[in-house]
Amino acid sequence: MNRTLGEIRSDIQIRLGFGAAGQAGVVNAPIVDSFVKSADEQLYWQCEWRNLIGAQERLTGIDQALYYYPPDANPSRVLQIAVRSGGVWQPLQAGIELHHRSRDIRGVPYRYDATAQVELWPVPDEQIPLRFEYVKAYQHMVSDNDRPMCDSQLVFLQALVNAKLHYRQPDGQVYADQMRALLDKTVQQQRRHSSFSRGCNDVVLPPPRVIY
């Protein structure tokens, strides 16, 4: 299970030499917390972590074009939207252009537009199974008992590297190498088990998925 914010902070303070520093440990707690929170958020955006991928299925409404995102979804990180027609799930193509909107037709959707809400086109003329696959919305750590969304060891190492650099401690590069090795290994495992996982060097924004 992921360690809590308080546990990660304590481990970092020990590695920095503040574990038994009394008041000094209390004073540096806010900046250590900022390193931990920043590391978690950075890792969140770098990959589509398997444990953060969610899915929701529901029925479309009849003559309903607009739909709310699932309540736990990050709207900017929708991986795929699909409908089931004839017993087969078909991914929708991203983008509804003006020439589509000019045609007032009803039927099984095959395109979508993701803005403040999700718009389907054509507008369904019956109830059709609709599936969202997405990265869950980021949850900020607030209290000591909150846990990071990403792997706590990765978060710990990334935060520790930043803290070592901040306090000008010379062994920061050692932990940076550990961080990179663990990150590379974790990403490789992700790729073997998930169709959505991509490299950790890019911010992930899902591209359009084209169907014919």
mmCIF file with all atom_site columns, C-alpha atoms in Angstrom, residues 8-201:
data_model
loop_
_atom_site.group_PDB
_atom_site.id
_atom_site.type_symbol
_atom_site.label_atom_id
_atom_site.label_alt_id
_atom_site.label_comp_id
_atom_site.label_asym_id
_atom_site.label_entity_id
_atom_site.label_seq_id
_atom_site.pdbx_PDB_ins_code
_atom_site.Cartn_x
_atom_site.Cartn_y
_atom_site.Cartn_z
_atom_site.occupancy
_atom_site.B_iso_or_equiv
_atom_site.pdbx_formal_charge
_atom_site.auth_seq_id
_atom_site.auth_comp_id
_atom_site.auth_asym_id
_atom_site.auth_atom_id
_atom_site.pdbx_PDB_model_num
ATOM 1   C CA . ILE A 1 8   ? 7.068   10.027 3.129   1.00 0.00 ? 8   ILE A CA 1
ATOM 2   C CA . ARG A 1 9   ? 7.916   13.368 4.747   1.00 0.00 ? 9   ARG A CA 1
ATOM 3   C CA . SER A 1 10  ? 9.457   11.581 7.740   1.00 0.00 ? 10  SER A CA 1
ATOM 4   C CA . ASP A 1 11  ? 11.579  9.345  5.500   1.00 0.00 ? 11  ASP A CA 1
ATOM 5   C CA . ILE A 1 12  ? 12.820  12.339 3.510   1.00 0.00 ? 12  ILE A CA 1
ATOM 6   C CA . GLN A 1 13  ? 13.685  14.273 6.666   1.00 0.00 ? 13  GLN A CA 1
ATOM 7   C CA . ILE A 1 14  ? 15.742  11.313 7.892   1.00 0.00 ? 14  ILE A CA 1
ATOM 8   C CA . ARG A 1 15  ? 17.646  11.106 4.583   1.00 0.00 ? 15  ARG A CA 1
ATOM 9   C CA . LEU A 1 16  ? 18.303  14.846 4.796   1.00 0.00 ? 16  LEU A CA 1
ATOM 10  C CA . GLY A 1 17  ? 19.655  14.531 8.342   1.00 0.00 ? 17  GLY A CA 1
ATOM 11  C CA . PHE A 1 18  ? 16.722  16.250 10.016  1.00 0.00 ? 18  PHE A CA 1
ATOM 12  C CA . GLY A 1 19  ? 15.201  13.143 11.584  1.00 0.00 ? 19  GLY A CA 1
ATOM 13  C CA . ALA A 1 20  ? 16.230  14.062 15.120  1.00 0.00 ? 20  ALA A CA 1
ATOM 14  C CA . ALA A 1 21  ? 16.494  17.793 14.593  1.00 0.00 ? 21  ALA A CA 1
ATOM 15  C CA . GLY A 1 22  ? 13.451  18.723 16.662  1.00 0.00 ? 22  GLY A CA 1
ATOM 16  C CA . GLN A 1 23  ? 12.283  22.202 15.742  1.00 0.00 ? 23  GLN A CA 1
ATOM 17  C CA . ALA A 1 24  ? 14.345  22.185 12.534  1.00 0.00 ? 24  ALA A CA 1
ATOM 18  C CA . GLY A 1 25  ? 12.337  19.216 11.300  1.00 0.00 ? 25  GLY A CA 1
ATOM 19  C CA . VAL A 1 26  ? 9.107   21.054 12.018  1.00 0.00 ? 26  VAL A CA 1
ATOM 20  C CA . VAL A 1 27  ? 10.328  24.163 10.218  1.00 0.00 ? 27  VAL A CA 1
ATOM 21  C CA . ASN A 1 28  ? 11.296  22.317 7.032   1.00 0.00 ? 28  ASN A CA 1
ATOM 22  C CA . ALA A 1 29  ? 8.095   20.204 6.946   1.00 0.00 ? 29  ALA A CA 1
ATOM 23  C CA . PRO A 1 30  ? 6.208   22.605 4.611   1.00 0.00 ? 30  PRO A CA 1
ATOM 24  C CA . ILE A 1 31  ? 8.953   22.633 1.987   1.00 0.00 ? 31  ILE A CA 1
ATOM 25  C CA . VAL A 1 32  ? 9.364   18.845 2.172   1.00 0.00 ? 32  VAL A CA 1
ATOM 26  C CA . ASP A 1 33  ? 5.607   18.502 1.738   1.00 0.00 ? 33  ASP A CA 1
ATOM 27  C CA . SER A 1 34  ? 5.798   20.737 -1.333  1.00 0.00 ? 34  SER A CA 1
ATOM 28  C CA . PHE A 1 35  ? 8.459   18.454 -2.834  1.00 0.00 ? 35  PHE A CA 1
ATOM 29  C CA . VAL A 1 36  ? 6.277   15.393 -2.197  1.00 0.00 ? 36  VAL A CA 1
ATOM 30  C CA . LYS A 1 37  ? 3.130   16.954 -3.647  1.00 0.00 ? 37  LYS A CA 1
ATOM 31  C CA . SER A 1 38  ? 4.987   18.291 -6.676  1.00 0.00 ? 38  SER A CA 1
ATOM 32  C CA . ALA A 1 39  ? 6.572   14.888 -7.332  1.00 0.00 ? 39  ALA A CA 1
ATOM 33  C CA . ASP A 1 40  ? 3.201   13.140 -7.168  1.00 0.00 ? 40  ASP A CA 1
ATOM 34  C CA . GLU A 1 41  ? 1.574   15.609 -9.550  1.00 0.00 ? 41  GLU A CA 1
ATOM 35  C CA . GLN A 1 42  ? 4.493   15.456 -11.983 1.00 0.00 ? 42  GLN A CA 1
ATOM 36  C CA . LEU A 1 43  ? 4.342   11.657 -12.094 1.00 0.00 ? 43  LEU A CA 1
ATOM 37  C CA . TYR A 1 44  ? 0.565   11.792 -12.498 1.00 0.00 ? 44  TYR A CA 1
ATOM 38  C CA . TRP A 1 45  ? 0.921   13.759 -15.733 1.00 0.00 ? 45  TRP A CA 1
ATOM 39  C CA . GLN A 1 46  ? 3.852   11.798 -17.103 1.00 0.00 ? 46  GLN A CA 1
ATOM 40  C CA . CYS A 1 47  ? 2.126   8.431  -17.528 1.00 0.00 ? 47  CYS A CA 1
ATOM 41  C CA . GLU A 1 48  ? -1.243  6.769  -17.794 1.00 0.00 ? 48  GLU A CA 1
ATOM 42  C CA . TRP A 1 49  ? -0.785  4.649  -14.692 1.00 0.00 ? 49  TRP A CA 1
ATOM 43  C CA . ARG A 1 50  ? -2.848  1.462  -14.709 1.00 0.00 ? 50  ARG A CA 1
ATOM 44  C CA . ASN A 1 51  ? -4.169  1.974  -11.192 1.00 0.00 ? 51  ASN A CA 1
ATOM 45  C CA . LEU A 1 52  ? -5.500  5.410  -12.194 1.00 0.00 ? 52  LEU A CA 1
ATOM 46  C CA . ILE A 1 53  ? -7.419  4.308  -15.290 1.00 0.00 ? 53  ILE A CA 1
ATOM 47  C CA . GLY A 1 54  ? -11.164 4.208  -14.763 1.00 0.00 ? 54  GLY A CA 1
ATOM 48  C CA . ALA A 1 55  ? -14.139 3.191  -16.858 1.00 0.00 ? 55  ALA A CA 1
ATOM 49  C CA . GLN A 1 56  ? -17.844 3.913  -16.805 1.00 0.00 ? 56  GLN A CA 1
ATOM 50  C CA . GLU A 1 57  ? -20.670 2.444  -18.850 1.00 0.00 ? 57  GLU A CA 1
ATOM 51  C CA . ARG A 1 58  ? -24.125 3.946  -19.181 1.00 0.00 ? 58  ARG A CA 1
ATOM 52  C CA . LEU A 1 59  ? -26.908 4.259  -21.714 1.00 0.00 ? 59  LEU A CA 1
ATOM 53  C CA . THR A 1 60  ? -27.271 7.217  -24.017 1.00 0.00 ? 60  THR A CA 1
ATOM 54  C CA . GLY A 1 61  ? -30.462 9.212  -23.904 1.00 0.00 ? 61  GLY A CA 1
ATOM 55  C CA . ILE A 1 62  ? -32.835 9.274  -26.829 1.00 0.00 ? 62  ILE A CA 1
ATOM 56  C CA . ASP A 1 63  ? -32.273 12.463 -28.864 1.00 0.00 ? 63  ASP A CA 1
ATOM 57  C CA . GLN A 1 64  ? -29.618 13.528 -26.313 1.00 0.00 ? 64  GLN A CA 1
ATOM 58  C CA . ALA A 1 65  ? -26.401 14.969 -27.746 1.00 0.00 ? 65  ALA A CA 1
ATOM 59  C CA . LEU A 1 66  ? -24.553 16.181 -24.612 1.00 0.00 ? 66  LEU A CA 1
ATOM 60  C CA . TYR A 1 67  ? -23.242 14.062 -21.740 1.00 0.00 ? 67  TYR A CA 1
ATOM 61  C CA . TYR A 1 68  ? -21.389 14.800 -18.525 1.00 0.00 ? 68  TYR A CA 1
ATOM 62  C CA . TYR A 1 69  ? -17.998 13.251 -17.884 1.00 0.00 ? 69  TYR A CA 1
ATOM 63  C CA . PRO A 1 70  ? -17.826 10.508 -15.247 1.00 0.00 ? 70  PRO A CA 1
ATOM 64  C CA . PRO A 1 71  ? -17.561 12.234 -11.852 1.00 0.00 ? 71  PRO A CA 1
ATOM 65  C CA . ASP A 1 72  ? -14.078 10.839 -11.092 1.00 0.00 ? 72  ASP A CA 1
ATOM 66  C CA . ALA A 1 73  ? -12.631 11.507 -14.577 1.00 0.00 ? 73  ALA A CA 1
ATOM 67  C CA . ASN A 1 74  ? -10.064 14.102 -15.604 1.00 0.00 ? 74  ASN A CA 1
ATOM 68  C CA . PRO A 1 75  ? -11.829 15.632 -18.643 1.00 0.00 ? 75  PRO A CA 1
ATOM 69  C CA . SER A 1 76  ? -8.494  16.434 -20.306 1.00 0.00 ? 76  SER A CA 1
ATOM 70  C CA . ARG A 1 77  ? -7.388  12.806 -20.084 1.00 0.00 ? 77  ARG A CA 1
ATOM 71  C CA . VAL A 1 78  ? -10.212 10.835 -21.659 1.00 0.00 ? 78  VAL A CA 1
ATOM 72  C CA . LEU A 1 79  ? -8.547  7.874  -23.316 1.00 0.00 ? 79  LEU A CA 1
ATOM 73  C CA . GLN A 1 80  ? -11.427 6.488  -25.301 1.00 0.00 ? 80  GLN A CA 1
ATOM 74  C CA . ILE A 1 81  ? -15.178 6.800  -25.791 1.00 0.00 ? 81  ILE A CA 1
ATOM 75  C CA . ALA A 1 82  ? -17.016 3.918  -27.407 1.00 0.00 ? 82  ALA A CA 1
ATOM 76  C CA . VAL A 1 83  ? -20.537 2.763  -28.193 1.00 0.00 ? 83  VAL A CA 1
ATOM 77  C CA . ARG A 1 84  ? -21.808 -0.783 -28.515 1.00 0.00 ? 84  ARG A CA 1
ATOM 78  C CA . SER A 1 85  ? -23.700 -1.508 -31.689 1.00 0.00 ? 85  SER A CA 1
ATOM 79  C CA . GLY A 1 86  ? -24.639 -4.949 -32.908 1.00 0.00 ? 86  GLY A CA 1
ATOM 80  C CA . GLY A 1 87  ? -22.975 -6.454 -29.836 1.00 0.00 ? 87  GLY A CA 1
ATOM 81  C CA . VAL A 1 88  ? -19.585 -4.924 -30.722 1.00 0.00 ? 88  VAL A CA 1
ATOM 82  C CA . TRP A 1 89  ? -17.829 -2.010 -29.003 1.00 0.00 ? 89  TRP A CA 1
ATOM 83  C CA . GLN A 1 90  ? -16.701 0.634  -31.501 1.00 0.00 ? 90  GLN A CA 1
ATOM 84  C CA . PRO A 1 91  ? -14.393 3.517  -30.474 1.00 0.00 ? 91  PRO A CA 1
ATOM 85  C CA . LEU A 1 92  ? -15.646 6.931  -31.537 1.00 0.00 ? 92  LEU A CA 1
ATOM 86  C CA . GLN A 1 93  ? -13.581 9.312  -33.636 1.00 0.00 ? 93  GLN A CA 1
ATOM 87  C CA . ALA A 1 94  ? -12.670 12.603 -31.975 1.00 0.00 ? 94  ALA A CA 1
ATOM 88  C CA . GLY A 1 95  ? -13.935 15.789 -33.577 1.00 0.00 ? 95  GLY A CA 1
ATOM 89  C CA . ILE A 1 96  ? -17.287 17.053 -34.845 1.00 0.00 ? 96  ILE A CA 1
ATOM 90  C CA . GLU A 1 97  ? -16.838 19.548 -37.655 1.00 0.00 ? 97  GLU A CA 1
ATOM 91  C CA . LEU A 1 98  ? -19.242 22.132 -39.052 1.00 0.00 ? 98  LEU A CA 1
ATOM 92  C CA . HIS A 1 99  ? -20.254 20.006 -42.000 1.00 0.00 ? 99  HIS A CA 1
ATOM 93  C CA . HIS A 1 100 ? -21.328 17.283 -39.546 1.00 0.00 ? 100 HIS A CA 1
ATOM 94  C CA . ARG A 1 101 ? -23.406 19.730 -37.539 1.00 0.00 ? 101 ARG A CA 1
ATOM 95  C CA . SER A 1 102 ? -25.073 20.917 -40.741 1.00 0.00 ? 102 SER A CA 1
ATOM 96  C CA . ARG A 1 103 ? -26.655 17.489 -41.144 1.00 0.00 ? 103 ARG A CA 1
ATOM 97  C CA . ASP A 1 104 ? -29.530 16.880 -38.745 1.00 0.00 ? 104 ASP A CA 1
ATOM 98  C CA . ILE A 1 105 ? -29.400 13.099 -38.595 1.00 0.00 ? 105 ILE A CA 1
ATOM 99  C CA . ARG A 1 106 ? -30.082 10.521 -35.906 1.00 0.00 ? 106 ARG A CA 1
ATOM 100 C CA . GLY A 1 107 ? -28.515 7.118  -35.385 1.00 0.00 ? 107 GLY A CA 1
ATOM 101 C CA . VAL A 1 108 ? -25.552 5.308  -33.832 1.00 0.00 ? 108 VAL A CA 1
ATOM 102 C CA . PRO A 1 109 ? -22.859 7.870  -32.956 1.00 0.00 ? 109 PRO A CA 1
ATOM 103 C CA . TYR A 1 110 ? -19.424 7.497  -34.470 1.00 0.00 ? 110 TYR A CA 1
ATOM 104 C CA . ARG A 1 111 ? -17.881 10.862 -33.566 1.00 0.00 ? 111 ARG A CA 1
ATOM 105 C CA . TYR A 1 112 ? -17.548 12.902 -30.385 1.00 0.00 ? 112 TYR A CA 1
ATOM 106 C CA . ASP A 1 113 ? -16.398 16.318 -29.264 1.00 0.00 ? 113 ASP A CA 1
ATOM 107 C CA . ALA A 1 114 ? -14.938 16.717 -25.772 1.00 0.00 ? 114 ALA A CA 1
ATOM 108 C CA . THR A 1 115 ? -15.318 20.246 -24.387 1.00 0.00 ? 115 THR A CA 1
ATOM 109 C CA . ALA A 1 116 ? -17.156 21.241 -21.205 1.00 0.00 ? 116 ALA A CA 1
ATOM 110 C CA . GLN A 1 117 ? -19.348 18.226 -21.938 1.00 0.00 ? 117 GLN A CA 1
ATOM 111 C CA . VAL A 1 118 ? -19.082 15.331 -24.363 1.00 0.00 ? 118 VAL A CA 1
ATOM 112 C CA . GLU A 1 119 ? -21.121 15.744 -27.521 1.00 0.00 ? 119 GLU A CA 1
ATOM 113 C CA . LEU A 1 120 ? -22.046 12.724 -29.646 1.00 0.00 ? 120 LEU A CA 1
ATOM 114 C CA . TRP A 1 121 ? -22.771 12.749 -33.374 1.00 0.00 ? 121 TRP A CA 1
ATOM 115 C CA . PRO A 1 122 ? -25.028 11.597 -34.875 1.00 0.00 ? 122 PRO A CA 1
ATOM 116 C CA . VAL A 1 123 ? -27.436 12.139 -32.010 1.00 0.00 ? 123 VAL A CA 1
ATOM 117 C CA . PRO A 1 124 ? -28.660 8.756  -30.724 1.00 0.00 ? 124 PRO A CA 1
ATOM 118 C CA . ASP A 1 125 ? -32.226 7.890  -31.661 1.00 0.00 ? 125 ASP A CA 1
ATOM 119 C CA . GLU A 1 126 ? -32.378 5.084  -29.117 1.00 0.00 ? 126 GLU A CA 1
ATOM 120 C CA . GLN A 1 127 ? -30.655 4.064  -25.891 1.00 0.00 ? 127 GLN A CA 1
ATOM 121 C CA . ILE A 1 128 ? -27.188 2.791  -26.797 1.00 0.00 ? 128 ILE A CA 1
ATOM 122 C CA . PRO A 1 129 ? -24.491 1.511  -24.401 1.00 0.00 ? 129 PRO A CA 1
ATOM 123 C CA . LEU A 1 130 ? -21.821 4.195  -23.998 1.00 0.00 ? 130 LEU A CA 1
ATOM 124 C CA . ARG A 1 131 ? -18.384 3.560  -22.453 1.00 0.00 ? 131 ARG A CA 1
ATOM 125 C CA . PHE A 1 132 ? -15.829 6.053  -21.137 1.00 0.00 ? 132 PHE A CA 1
ATOM 126 C CA . GLU A 1 133 ? -12.219 5.086  -20.425 1.00 0.00 ? 133 GLU A CA 1
ATOM 127 C CA . TYR A 1 134 ? -10.150 7.761  -18.721 1.00 0.00 ? 134 TYR A CA 1
ATOM 128 C CA . VAL A 1 135 ? -7.483  8.736  -16.230 1.00 0.00 ? 135 VAL A CA 1
ATOM 129 C CA . LYS A 1 136 ? -8.996  9.581  -12.871 1.00 0.00 ? 136 LYS A CA 1
ATOM 130 C CA . ALA A 1 137 ? -8.935  13.195 -11.740 1.00 0.00 ? 137 ALA A CA 1
ATOM 131 C CA . TYR A 1 138 ? -5.970  14.230 -9.632  1.00 0.00 ? 138 TYR A CA 1
ATOM 132 C CA . GLN A 1 139 ? -6.592  14.360 -5.886  1.00 0.00 ? 139 GLN A CA 1
ATOM 133 C CA . HIS A 1 140 ? -4.315  16.672 -3.910  1.00 0.00 ? 140 HIS A CA 1
ATOM 134 C CA . MET A 1 141 ? -2.826  15.514 -0.632  1.00 0.00 ? 141 MET A CA 1
ATOM 135 C CA . VAL A 1 142 ? -3.942  17.739 2.226   1.00 0.00 ? 142 VAL A CA 1
ATOM 136 C CA . SER A 1 143 ? -3.523  15.862 5.529   1.00 0.00 ? 143 SER A CA 1
ATOM 137 C CA . ASP A 1 144 ? -0.729  13.649 6.813   1.00 0.00 ? 144 ASP A CA 1
ATOM 138 C CA . ASN A 1 145 ? -2.882  10.557 6.285   1.00 0.00 ? 145 ASN A CA 1
ATOM 139 C CA . ASP A 1 146 ? -3.505  11.250 2.592   1.00 0.00 ? 146 ASP A CA 1
ATOM 140 C CA . ARG A 1 147 ? -1.696  9.011  0.124   1.00 0.00 ? 147 ARG A CA 1
ATOM 141 C CA . PRO A 1 148 ? -0.171  9.957  -3.241  1.00 0.00 ? 148 PRO A CA 1
ATOM 142 C CA . MET A 1 149 ? -1.996  8.877  -6.373  1.00 0.00 ? 149 MET A CA 1
ATOM 143 C CA . CYS A 1 150 ? 1.205   7.513  -7.912  1.00 0.00 ? 150 CYS A CA 1
ATOM 144 C CA . ASP A 1 151 ? 3.562   4.865  -6.564  1.00 0.00 ? 151 ASP A CA 1
ATOM 145 C CA . SER A 1 152 ? 4.822   6.162  -3.221  1.00 0.00 ? 152 SER A CA 1
ATOM 146 C CA . GLN A 1 153 ? 8.382   4.922  -3.765  1.00 0.00 ? 153 GLN A CA 1
ATOM 147 C CA . LEU A 1 154 ? 8.611   6.846  -7.027  1.00 0.00 ? 154 LEU A CA 1
ATOM 148 C CA . VAL A 1 155 ? 7.131   9.894  -5.314  1.00 0.00 ? 155 VAL A CA 1
ATOM 149 C CA . PHE A 1 156 ? 9.572   9.526  -2.414  1.00 0.00 ? 156 PHE A CA 1
ATOM 150 C CA . LEU A 1 157 ? 12.626  9.276  -4.654  1.00 0.00 ? 157 LEU A CA 1
ATOM 151 C CA . GLN A 1 158 ? 11.589  12.183 -6.891  1.00 0.00 ? 158 GLN A CA 1
ATOM 152 C CA . ALA A 1 159 ? 10.865  14.382 -3.882  1.00 0.00 ? 159 ALA A CA 1
ATOM 153 C CA . LEU A 1 160 ? 14.101  13.312 -2.206  1.00 0.00 ? 160 LEU A CA 1
ATOM 154 C CA . VAL A 1 161 ? 16.145  14.251 -5.283  1.00 0.00 ? 161 VAL A CA 1
ATOM 155 C CA . ASN A 1 162 ? 14.577  17.714 -5.313  1.00 0.00 ? 162 ASN A CA 1
ATOM 156 C CA . ALA A 1 163 ? 15.151  18.101 -1.575  1.00 0.00 ? 163 ALA A CA 1
ATOM 157 C CA . LYS A 1 164 ? 18.792  17.018 -1.875  1.00 0.00 ? 164 LYS A CA 1
ATOM 158 C CA . LEU A 1 165 ? 19.342  19.571 -4.618  1.00 0.00 ? 165 LEU A CA 1
ATOM 159 C CA . HIS A 1 166 ? 17.576  22.268 -2.607  1.00 0.00 ? 166 HIS A CA 1
ATOM 160 C CA . TYR A 1 167 ? 19.760  21.673 0.449   1.00 0.00 ? 167 TYR A CA 1
ATOM 161 C CA . ARG A 1 168 ? 22.874  21.243 -1.725  1.00 0.00 ? 168 ARG A CA 1
ATOM 162 C CA . GLN A 1 169 ? 23.617  17.745 -0.471  1.00 0.00 ? 169 GLN A CA 1
ATOM 163 C CA . PRO A 1 170 ? 26.114  15.974 -2.755  1.00 0.00 ? 170 PRO A CA 1
ATOM 164 C CA . ASP A 1 171 ? 24.428  12.554 -2.892  1.00 0.00 ? 171 ASP A CA 1
ATOM 165 C CA . GLY A 1 172 ? 21.401  13.845 -4.811  1.00 0.00 ? 172 GLY A CA 1
ATOM 166 C CA . GLN A 1 173 ? 22.603  12.261 -8.051  1.00 0.00 ? 173 GLN A CA 1
ATOM 167 C CA . VAL A 1 174 ? 22.691  8.825  -6.397  1.00 0.00 ? 174 VAL A CA 1
ATOM 168 C CA . TYR A 1 175 ? 18.978  9.061  -5.688  1.00 0.00 ? 175 TYR A CA 1
ATOM 169 C CA . ALA A 1 176 ? 18.315  10.538 -9.129  1.00 0.00 ? 176 ALA A CA 1
ATOM 170 C CA . ASP A 1 177 ? 19.855  7.402  -10.672 1.00 0.00 ? 177 ASP A CA 1
ATOM 171 C CA . GLN A 1 178 ? 17.712  5.196  -8.408  1.00 0.00 ? 178 GLN A CA 1
ATOM 172 C CA . MET A 1 179 ? 14.650  7.171  -9.420  1.00 0.00 ? 179 MET A CA 1
ATOM 173 C CA . ARG A 1 180 ? 15.329  6.799  -13.151 1.00 0.00 ? 180 ARG A CA 1
ATOM 174 C CA . ALA A 1 181 ? 16.012  3.056  -12.847 1.00 0.00 ? 181 ALA A CA 1
ATOM 175 C CA . LEU A 1 182 ? 12.796  2.447  -10.901 1.00 0.00 ? 182 LEU A CA 1
ATOM 176 C CA . LEU A 1 183 ? 10.775  4.673  -13.225 1.00 0.00 ? 183 LEU A CA 1
ATOM 177 C CA . ASP A 1 184 ? 12.073  2.865  -16.321 1.00 0.00 ? 184 ASP A CA 1
ATOM 178 C CA . LYS A 1 185 ? 11.274  -0.523 -14.792 1.00 0.00 ? 185 LYS A CA 1
ATOM 179 C CA . THR A 1 186 ? 7.783   0.577  -13.751 1.00 0.00 ? 186 THR A CA 1
ATOM 180 C CA . VAL A 1 187 ? 7.015   1.975  -17.194 1.00 0.00 ? 187 VAL A CA 1
ATOM 181 C CA . GLN A 1 188 ? 8.152   -1.249 -18.859 1.00 0.00 ? 188 GLN A CA 1
ATOM 182 C CA . GLN A 1 189 ? 5.781   -3.205 -16.640 1.00 0.00 ? 189 GLN A CA 1
ATOM 183 C CA . GLN A 1 190 ? 3.002   -0.783 -17.534 1.00 0.00 ? 190 GLN A CA 1
ATOM 184 C CA . ARG A 1 191 ? 3.554   -1.306 -21.251 1.00 0.00 ? 191 ARG A CA 1
ATOM 185 C CA . ARG A 1 192 ? 3.355   -5.069 -20.909 1.00 0.00 ? 192 ARG A CA 1
ATOM 186 C CA . HIS A 1 193 ? 0.021   -4.983 -19.129 1.00 0.00 ? 193 HIS A CA 1
ATOM 187 C CA . SER A 1 194 ? -1.861  -1.959 -20.451 1.00 0.00 ? 194 SER A CA 1
ATOM 188 C CA . SER A 1 195 ? -2.889  -0.881 -23.935 1.00 0.00 ? 195 SER A CA 1
ATOM 189 C CA . PHE A 1 196 ? -2.944  2.757  -22.778 1.00 0.00 ? 196 PHE A CA 1
ATOM 190 C CA . SER A 1 197 ? 0.482   3.122  -21.134 1.00 0.00 ? 197 SER A CA 1
ATOM 191 C CA . ARG A 1 198 ? 2.958   5.302  -22.959 1.00 0.00 ? 198 ARG A CA 1
ATOM 192 C CA . GLY A 1 199 ? 6.437   6.629  -22.269 1.00 0.00 ? 199 GLY A CA 1
ATOM 193 C CA . CYS A 1 200 ? 7.076   8.817  -19.263 1.00 0.00 ? 200 CYS A CA 1
ATOM 194 C CA . ASN A 1 201 ? 8.919   11.556 -21.077 1.00 0.00 ? 201 ASN A CA 1
#
